[in-house]
Amino acid sequence: MVSLPLVPMVDLKAQYDTIRVEIDAALARVFESAAFIKGEDCALFEKEFAAYCGAAHACGVANGTDALTLALRAYGIGPGDEVVTVANTFIATGEAILLNGARPVFVDVDPVTYTMDPARVEKAITPRTKLVLPVHLYGQPAPMPAIVEIAGRHGLRVLEDAAQAHGAEIEGRRAGALGHAATFSFYPGKNLGAYGDAGMVVSNDADFVARVRQIANHGGGASKYDNVVLGTNSRLDTLQAAVLRVKLRHLDRWNRERRARAEAYTKALADTPSVIVPREMPRTRSAWHLYTLRAGNRDGLQAHLKAQGIATAVHYPRPIHLQPAMAAAGGRPGMLPVSEALSREVLSVPLYPELSVEAVERIAAEVRSFCGAEVRA
Ligand SMILES: Cc1ncc(COP(=O)(O)O)c(C=O)c1O
C-alpha cells in the first residue's frame, strides 16, 4: 500500500527552507552587532510594518496579548470601565480587558462573517463603555466602517484586534488603519510570524503610540532610570524584528498563495452536503489566515481527516464568555447563540503558502466523501 504524506496545519520548516539565506544573514547581522535589546531592526521593523498597514506609527512589544493589554492601558481603561467585544475569538482578547480591571461586554457575531455584528454593538453601549474591540477572525476583517460609525456616534474609539489579519483589507485600506489603533500578534503560525513571540501596536495617533512605548519600557521618562508611570518590560526582541523584516518582504506573495488555496478549497467544496465554506464580504479582502468550514458532524469529520493523515484544528472549541477564566465577565450559556453554535461546528483545515494544490484537492475530496456518505447514511 502506498502511504500518502501527512498534512500538517502549518509547515514552518518548509517556509524557512524558502527564505533560509535571507533569514540566516539577518540573524548573523544581529549576532555580530550584539545589539540584542532595542537593536536597529526593531525601529526599522516598526517603521516598515506601520507603512505596510498604512499607519503612521507603531510600537513593537513582546507578543500580541501584551499589544492588547498595553493598548488598553494606554487608553486609560481600568476598573469600572466596559469594553464591547466578541466571544468568538482567542482568549487573549478578553484577558487583556480583565487584566486591566475592566469588564468585557460580549456581543454576538454575524452568522455569515463570524465577526462582530454591528447591529448588536449599539445596544451594548452604556455610559461605562470606553472602547469597542472587534476581532478580524481567520483573516476576515470585521465590518469596520459600520462599527466605527456606531462607535463614533457615541464618542468611542475602535481598537482592531488584527492578530489574524496581516494584510487584510476593506475598500483598499489595510487592517491596522481601519480604526483608531490596532494590535498584531507575530506568533509563528500567523500570516506574518516570528521565530518566537512578538507583537505590535499600530496607530496614526503619535501620542497614543508613545504612551504604549512608555508602558512597555518600564514607564520610562527622559533617561533610563527615570520611571514616570507604572510600566512593564514588553519589548520586541531584536532577533524577532530581524526575522520579521525579512518575512514582511514576502507577506503579500504569501497572502496571494493563501488566497489561491482558499479559492481552490471553495471551488472543490461547492455544494458539499452539510458543509458551509467561508465567504469573503464585498469590498473586503481576507488575509486568509485560516480556512474554516462549518460541518454538521464536525467531530466525525475531524476524526475522518485525522485517520487520513490530515491535521485540522478547532478555532475555537469554547467561546470565551464560557471560559472559566472569564467568569468575572458574567457570561452564561445561551447568551450568544451564534458564537456558541460556531464553537460546535467549525473546523479549520490546513492552509499555508507551501501547501500544494494537490494536497488541497485531496483534503477537499476527503471532506466531500465523508459528508456525502453522512447524508446518504
Ligand atoms: C485574535 C487573537 N488575539 C490575540 C492573540 C494573542 O497573540 P499572542 O499569542 O502573540 O499573545 C492571538 C494569538 O493567537 C489571536 O489570535
Coordinates of C-alpha atoms and ligand atoms in Angstrom, one line a residue:
M1 CA 0.0 0.0 0.0
V2 CA 1.3 3.5 -0.9
S3 CA 1.2 5.7 2.2
L4 CA 0.1 9.2 1.5
P5 CA 2.1 12.1 3.1
L6 CA 0.8 13.5 6.3
V7 CA -0.6 17.1 6.0
P8 CA 0.1 19.3 9.0
M9 CA -1.8 22.5 9.9
V10 CA 1.2 24.7 9.1
D11 CA 4.8 23.8 7.9
L12 CA 7.2 26.5 9.2
K13 CA 10.2 24.4 8.3
A14 CA 9.1 24.3 4.6
Q15 CA 8.7 28.1 4.7
Y16 CA 12.2 28.5 6.3
D17 CA 13.7 26.4 3.5
T18 CA 12.4 29.0 1.0
I19 CA 14.0 32.1 2.8
R20 CA 16.9 30.4 4.6
V21 CA 19.6 32.6 3.1
E22 CA 17.9 35.9 3.9
I23 CA 17.0 34.8 7.4
D24 CA 20.4 33.5 8.3
A25 CA 22.1 36.7 7.1
A26 CA 19.7 38.8 9.1
L27 CA 20.2 36.9 12.2
A28 CA 24.0 36.9 11.7
R29 CA 23.9 40.7 11.5
V30 CA 22.2 40.9 14.9
F31 CA 24.7 38.4 16.4
E32 CA 27.6 40.5 15.0
S33 CA 26.2 43.8 16.3
A34 CA 25.3 42.2 19.7
A35 CA 22.5 44.8 19.9
F36 CA 20.0 42.3 21.4
I37 CA 17.8 44.8 23.1
K38 CA 16.4 47.7 21.0
G39 CA 18.7 46.9 18.1
E40 CA 18.2 48.9 14.9
D41 CA 16.0 46.1 13.4
C42 CA 13.3 47.0 16.0
A43 CA 12.9 50.6 14.9
L44 CA 13.2 49.7 11.2
F45 CA 10.5 46.9 11.5
E46 CA 8.2 49.3 13.4
K47 CA 8.5 51.8 10.5
E48 CA 8.2 49.2 7.8
F49 CA 5.2 47.4 9.3
A50 CA 3.4 50.7 10.1
A51 CA 3.9 51.7 6.4
Y52 CA 2.7 48.3 5.3
C53 CA -0.6 48.9 7.2
G54 CA -0.9 52.5 6.0
A55 CA -0.5 53.8 9.5
A56 CA 2.0 56.5 10.8
H57 CA 3.3 55.0 14.0
A58 CA 4.0 51.6 15.6
C59 CA 5.4 50.2 18.8
G60 CA 6.8 46.7 18.9
V61 CA 6.0 44.7 22.0
A62 CA 6.7 41.1 23.3
N63 CA 3.5 39.4 21.9
G64 CA 0.0 40.0 20.7
T65 CA -1.5 39.6 24.2
D66 CA 0.7 42.4 25.5
A67 CA -0.1 44.5 22.5
L68 CA -3.8 44.3 23.5
T69 CA -3.2 44.7 27.3
L70 CA -0.8 47.7 26.9
A71 CA -3.0 49.4 24.3
L72 CA -6.0 49.2 26.7
R73 CA -3.7 50.6 29.4
A74 CA -2.6 53.4 27.2
Y75 CA -6.3 54.3 26.7
G76 CA -6.5 54.6 30.5
I77 CA -9.1 51.7 30.7
G78 CA -9.5 50.3 34.2
P79 CA -11.9 49.3 36.9
G80 CA -15.5 50.4 36.3
D81 CA -15.0 50.6 32.5
E82 CA -16.6 48.4 29.9
V83 CA -15.2 47.3 26.5
V84 CA -17.6 46.0 23.9
T85 CA -16.0 42.9 22.2
V86 CA -16.8 39.4 20.9
A87 CA -16.6 36.0 22.4
N88 CA -15.8 34.2 19.1
T89 CA -12.1 34.8 19.5
F90 CA -8.9 33.6 21.1
I91 CA -8.9 34.1 24.9
A92 CA -6.3 37.0 24.7
T93 CA -8.9 39.5 23.6
G94 CA -10.9 39.0 26.8
E95 CA -7.8 38.6 29.0
A96 CA -6.5 42.0 28.1
I97 CA -9.7 43.6 29.2
L98 CA -10.0 41.8 32.5
L99 CA -6.3 42.2 33.3
N100 CA -6.8 45.9 33.2
G101 CA -9.7 45.6 35.7
A102 CA -12.3 46.5 33.1
R103 CA -15.3 44.4 32.1
P104 CA -15.7 42.8 28.6
V105 CA -19.3 43.2 27.3
F106 CA -19.6 40.4 24.7
V107 CA -21.8 40.8 21.6
D108 CA -22.7 38.0 19.2
V109 CA -21.1 37.7 15.8
D110 CA -22.7 37.7 12.4
P111 CA -23.6 34.1 11.2
V112 CA -22.0 34.7 7.8
T113 CA -18.8 36.5 8.6
Y114 CA -18.2 35.2 12.1
T115 CA -17.0 38.7 13.2
M116 CA -18.6 41.4 15.3
D117 CA -22.3 42.1 14.3
P118 CA -22.5 45.9 14.2
A119 CA -26.3 45.7 14.8
R120 CA -25.6 44.4 18.3
V121 CA -22.9 47.0 19.2
E122 CA -25.2 49.9 19.7
K123 CA -27.4 48.0 22.2
A124 CA -24.3 47.0 24.2
I125 CA -23.1 50.6 24.7
T126 CA -23.6 52.1 28.2
P127 CA -22.3 55.2 30.0
R128 CA -19.4 53.0 31.2
T129 CA -18.3 51.9 27.7
K130 CA -14.8 53.2 26.9
L131 CA -13.9 51.3 23.7
V132 CA -15.1 48.9 21.0
L133 CA -12.8 46.0 20.3
P134 CA -13.7 43.9 17.2
V135 CA -11.6 40.9 16.1
H136 CA -10.6 40.2 12.4
L137 CA -11.2 36.5 12.8
Y138 CA -9.5 34.0 10.5
G139 CA -8.1 36.9 8.4
Q140 CA -11.6 38.3 7.6
P141 CA -11.8 41.9 8.7
A142 CA -14.8 42.8 10.9
P143 CA -17.1 45.3 9.2
M144 CA -15.1 48.3 10.4
P145 CA -16.9 51.2 8.6
A146 CA -20.2 50.3 10.3
I147 CA -18.5 49.7 13.7
V148 CA -16.5 52.9 13.5
E149 CA -19.7 54.8 12.6
I150 CA -21.7 53.5 15.5
A151 CA -18.8 54.0 18.0
G152 CA -18.1 57.5 16.7
R153 CA -21.7 58.5 17.3
H154 CA -21.1 57.6 21.0
G155 CA -17.8 59.3 21.1
L156 CA -16.0 55.9 21.3
R157 CA -12.8 54.7 19.7
V158 CA -12.3 51.4 18.0
L159 CA -9.3 49.2 18.6
E160 CA -8.8 46.4 16.0
D161 CA -7.6 43.0 17.2
A162 CA -5.7 42.3 14.0
A163 CA -3.7 39.3 15.3
Q164 CA -5.0 37.1 12.5
A165 CA -5.2 39.7 9.7
H166 CA -1.9 41.0 8.4
G167 CA -2.6 42.4 5.0
A168 CA -6.5 42.1 5.2
E169 CA -8.3 45.0 3.5
I170 CA -11.6 46.8 3.4
E171 CA -12.1 49.1 0.4
G172 CA -8.3 49.1 -0.2
R173 CA -7.4 50.1 3.3
R174 CA -5.5 47.6 5.4
A175 CA -6.1 46.2 8.8
G176 CA -4.1 48.4 11.2
A177 CA -5.5 51.6 9.7
L178 CA -9.3 50.9 9.9
G179 CA -9.9 52.1 13.5
H180 CA -8.1 54.4 16.0
A181 CA -5.4 51.7 16.6
A182 CA -4.7 48.1 16.0
T183 CA -2.8 45.3 17.7
F184 CA -1.0 42.5 15.9
S185 CA 0.5 39.1 17.0
F186 CA 3.5 37.7 15.2
Y187 CA 3.1 34.2 16.8
P188 CA 5.0 31.8 14.5
G189 CA 1.9 30.4 12.7
K190 CA 0.4 33.8 11.8
N191 CA 0.5 35.1 8.2
L192 CA 3.5 37.2 9.4
G193 CA 5.1 35.1 12.1
A194 CA 8.3 35.5 14.1
Y195 CA 10.5 32.6 15.2
G196 CA 9.2 33.1 18.8
D197 CA 6.8 35.6 20.3
A198 CA 6.4 39.2 19.1
G199 CA 3.6 41.7 18.8
M200 CA 2.9 45.3 17.7
V201 CA 0.5 48.3 18.3
V202 CA -0.1 50.4 15.2
S203 CA -1.9 53.8 15.0
N204 CA -2.0 57.2 13.4
D205 CA -2.1 58.7 16.9
A206 CA 1.6 59.6 17.8
D207 CA 0.7 60.4 21.5
F208 CA -1.1 57.1 21.9
V209 CA 1.8 55.0 20.5
A210 CA 4.2 57.0 22.7
R211 CA 2.2 56.0 25.7
V212 CA 2.3 52.4 24.7
R213 CA 6.0 52.6 24.3
Q214 CA 6.4 54.2 27.7
I215 CA 4.4 51.5 29.4
A216 CA 6.2 48.7 27.5
N217 CA 9.6 50.1 28.7
H218 CA 9.1 50.4 32.5
G219 CA 7.1 53.7 32.3
G220 CA 10.3 55.4 31.1
G221 CA 10.9 59.1 31.0
A222 CA 13.8 61.1 29.7
S223 CA 16.5 58.8 30.8
K224 CA 16.9 55.1 31.5
Y225 CA 16.3 55.2 35.3
D226 CA 13.5 57.8 35.1
N227 CA 10.3 55.9 35.6
V228 CA 7.3 58.2 35.2
V229 CA 4.3 55.8 35.1
L230 CA 3.9 52.2 36.2
G231 CA 5.1 50.1 33.3
T232 CA 6.4 46.7 32.5
N233 CA 9.0 45.0 30.3
S234 CA 7.4 44.1 27.0
R235 CA 9.9 44.9 24.3
L236 CA 10.0 43.5 20.8
D237 CA 13.1 41.2 20.6
T238 CA 15.7 42.3 18.1
L239 CA 16.2 38.8 16.7
Q240 CA 12.4 38.6 16.1
A241 CA 12.4 42.0 14.5
A242 CA 15.2 40.9 12.1
V243 CA 13.2 37.8 11.1
L244 CA 10.0 39.8 10.7
R245 CA 11.7 42.4 8.4
V246 CA 12.8 39.6 6.1
K247 CA 9.4 37.9 6.2
L248 CA 7.5 41.2 5.6
R249 CA 9.0 41.4 2.2
H250 CA 7.3 38.1 1.3
L251 CA 4.0 38.7 3.0
D252 CA 1.9 39.9 0.0
R253 CA 3.1 36.9 -2.1
W254 CA 2.3 34.5 0.8
N255 CA -1.1 36.1 1.2
R256 CA -1.8 35.6 -2.5
E257 CA -0.8 32.0 -2.2
R258 CA -3.1 31.5 0.8
R259 CA -5.9 33.1 -1.3
A260 CA -5.3 30.8 -4.2
R261 CA -5.5 27.7 -1.9
A262 CA -8.6 29.1 -0.2
E263 CA -10.3 29.6 -3.6
A264 CA -9.3 26.0 -4.6
Y265 CA -11.0 24.7 -1.4
T266 CA -14.1 26.8 -2.1
K267 CA -14.3 25.5 -5.7
A268 CA -13.7 21.9 -4.7
L269 CA -16.2 22.0 -1.8
A270 CA -19.1 23.8 -3.7
D271 CA -22.4 22.1 -2.9
T272 CA -20.9 19.6 -0.4
P273 CA -23.8 18.5 1.8
S274 CA -23.8 19.8 5.3
V275 CA -20.7 21.9 4.8
I276 CA -20.6 25.7 4.8
V277 CA -17.5 27.3 3.3
P278 CA -16.1 30.6 4.5
R279 CA -17.2 33.7 2.5
E280 CA -15.4 36.9 1.7
M281 CA -17.5 40.0 2.1
P282 CA -17.9 42.6 -0.8
R283 CA -15.2 45.2 -1.0
T284 CA -13.2 43.1 1.5
R285 CA -10.1 41.1 1.1
S286 CA -9.5 38.4 3.8
A287 CA -5.9 37.7 4.7
W288 CA -7.0 34.0 4.7
H289 CA -5.2 33.2 7.9
L290 CA -7.4 30.2 8.3
Y291 CA -9.8 28.2 6.1
T292 CA -12.6 27.3 8.5
L293 CA -15.5 25.2 7.5
R294 CA -18.8 24.6 9.3
A295 CA -19.8 21.0 9.3
G296 CA -22.9 19.3 10.7
N297 CA -20.9 16.5 12.1
R298 CA -17.7 18.4 12.9
D299 CA -16.2 15.9 15.3
G300 CA -16.9 13.0 12.9
L301 CA -15.3 14.9 10.0
Q302 CA -12.2 15.8 12.1
A303 CA -11.8 12.1 13.1
H304 CA -12.1 11.0 9.5
L305 CA -9.5 13.5 8.3
K306 CA -7.2 12.5 11.1
A307 CA -7.5 8.9 10.0
Q308 CA -6.4 10.0 6.5
G309 CA -3.3 11.8 8.0
I310 CA -4.8 15.3 7.6
A311 CA -4.4 17.6 10.6
T312 CA -7.2 20.0 11.5
A313 CA -7.9 22.4 14.4
V314 CA -11.0 23.9 16.1
H315 CA -10.9 27.7 16.4
Y316 CA -12.4 27.7 19.0
P317 CA -14.0 24.9 20.9
R318 CA -15.5 27.2 23.5
P319 CA -16.5 30.9 23.0
I320 CA -14.5 32.9 25.6
H321 CA -17.6 34.1 27.5
L322 CA -18.0 30.5 28.7
Q323 CA -14.3 30.0 29.7
P324 CA -13.9 29.7 33.5
A325 CA -11.2 32.4 33.3
M326 CA -13.7 34.9 32.1
A327 CA -16.2 34.2 34.9
A328 CA -15.9 37.7 36.2
A329 CA -17.5 38.9 32.9
G330 CA -20.8 37.1 33.8
G331 CA -21.1 35.0 30.6
R332 CA -23.9 32.4 30.5
P333 CA -24.7 29.6 28.1
G334 CA -27.3 30.7 25.6
M335 CA -26.3 34.3 25.7
L336 CA -24.5 34.3 22.4
P337 CA -26.3 31.7 20.2
V338 CA -24.3 32.3 17.0
S339 CA -20.9 32.1 18.7
E340 CA -22.0 29.0 20.7
A341 CA -23.2 27.2 17.6
L342 CA -20.0 28.1 15.7
S343 CA -17.9 26.5 18.5
R344 CA -19.7 23.2 17.9
E345 CA -19.4 23.3 14.1
V346 CA -16.2 25.0 13.0
L347 CA -13.2 23.1 11.7
S348 CA -10.1 24.6 10.2
V349 CA -8.3 22.6 7.5
P350 CA -4.6 23.1 6.5
L351 CA -3.9 26.5 4.7
Y352 CA -0.4 27.8 4.2
P353 CA 1.5 29.1 1.2
E354 CA 3.7 26.0 0.9
L355 CA 0.7 23.6 0.9
S356 CA 0.4 22.0 -2.6
V357 CA -2.7 22.5 -4.6
E358 CA -2.8 18.7 -4.9
A359 CA -3.0 18.5 -1.1
V360 CA -5.9 21.0 -1.1
E361 CA -7.7 18.8 -3.6
R362 CA -7.0 15.6 -1.7
I363 CA -8.3 17.2 1.6
A364 CA -11.4 18.6 -0.2
A365 CA -12.1 15.1 -1.7
E366 CA -11.9 13.6 1.8
V367 CA -14.3 16.2 3.2
R368 CA -16.7 15.6 0.3
S369 CA -16.5 11.8 0.7
F370 CA -17.2 11.9 4.4
C371 CA -20.0 14.5 4.3
G372 CA -21.6 12.8 1.2
A373 CA -21.6 9.4 2.9
E374 CA -23.1 11.0 6.1
V375 CA -26.0 12.3 4.1
R376 CA -26.5 9.0 2.2
A377 CA -26.4 7.0 5.5
Ligands
LIG1 C1 -7.4 37.1 17.8 C2 -6.1 37.0 18.7 N1 -5.9 37.9 19.6 C3 -4.7 37.9 20.3 C4 -3.8 37.0 20.2 C5 -2.6 36.9 21.1 O1 -1.4 36.9 20.5 P1 -0.1 36.3 21.1 O2 -0.3 34.8 21.0 O3 1.0 36.8 20.3 O4 0.0 36.7 22.5 C6 -4.0 36.0 19.2 C7 -3.0 34.9 19.0 O5 -3.0 33.8 18.9 C8 -5.2 36.0 18.4 O6 -5.4 35.0 17.5

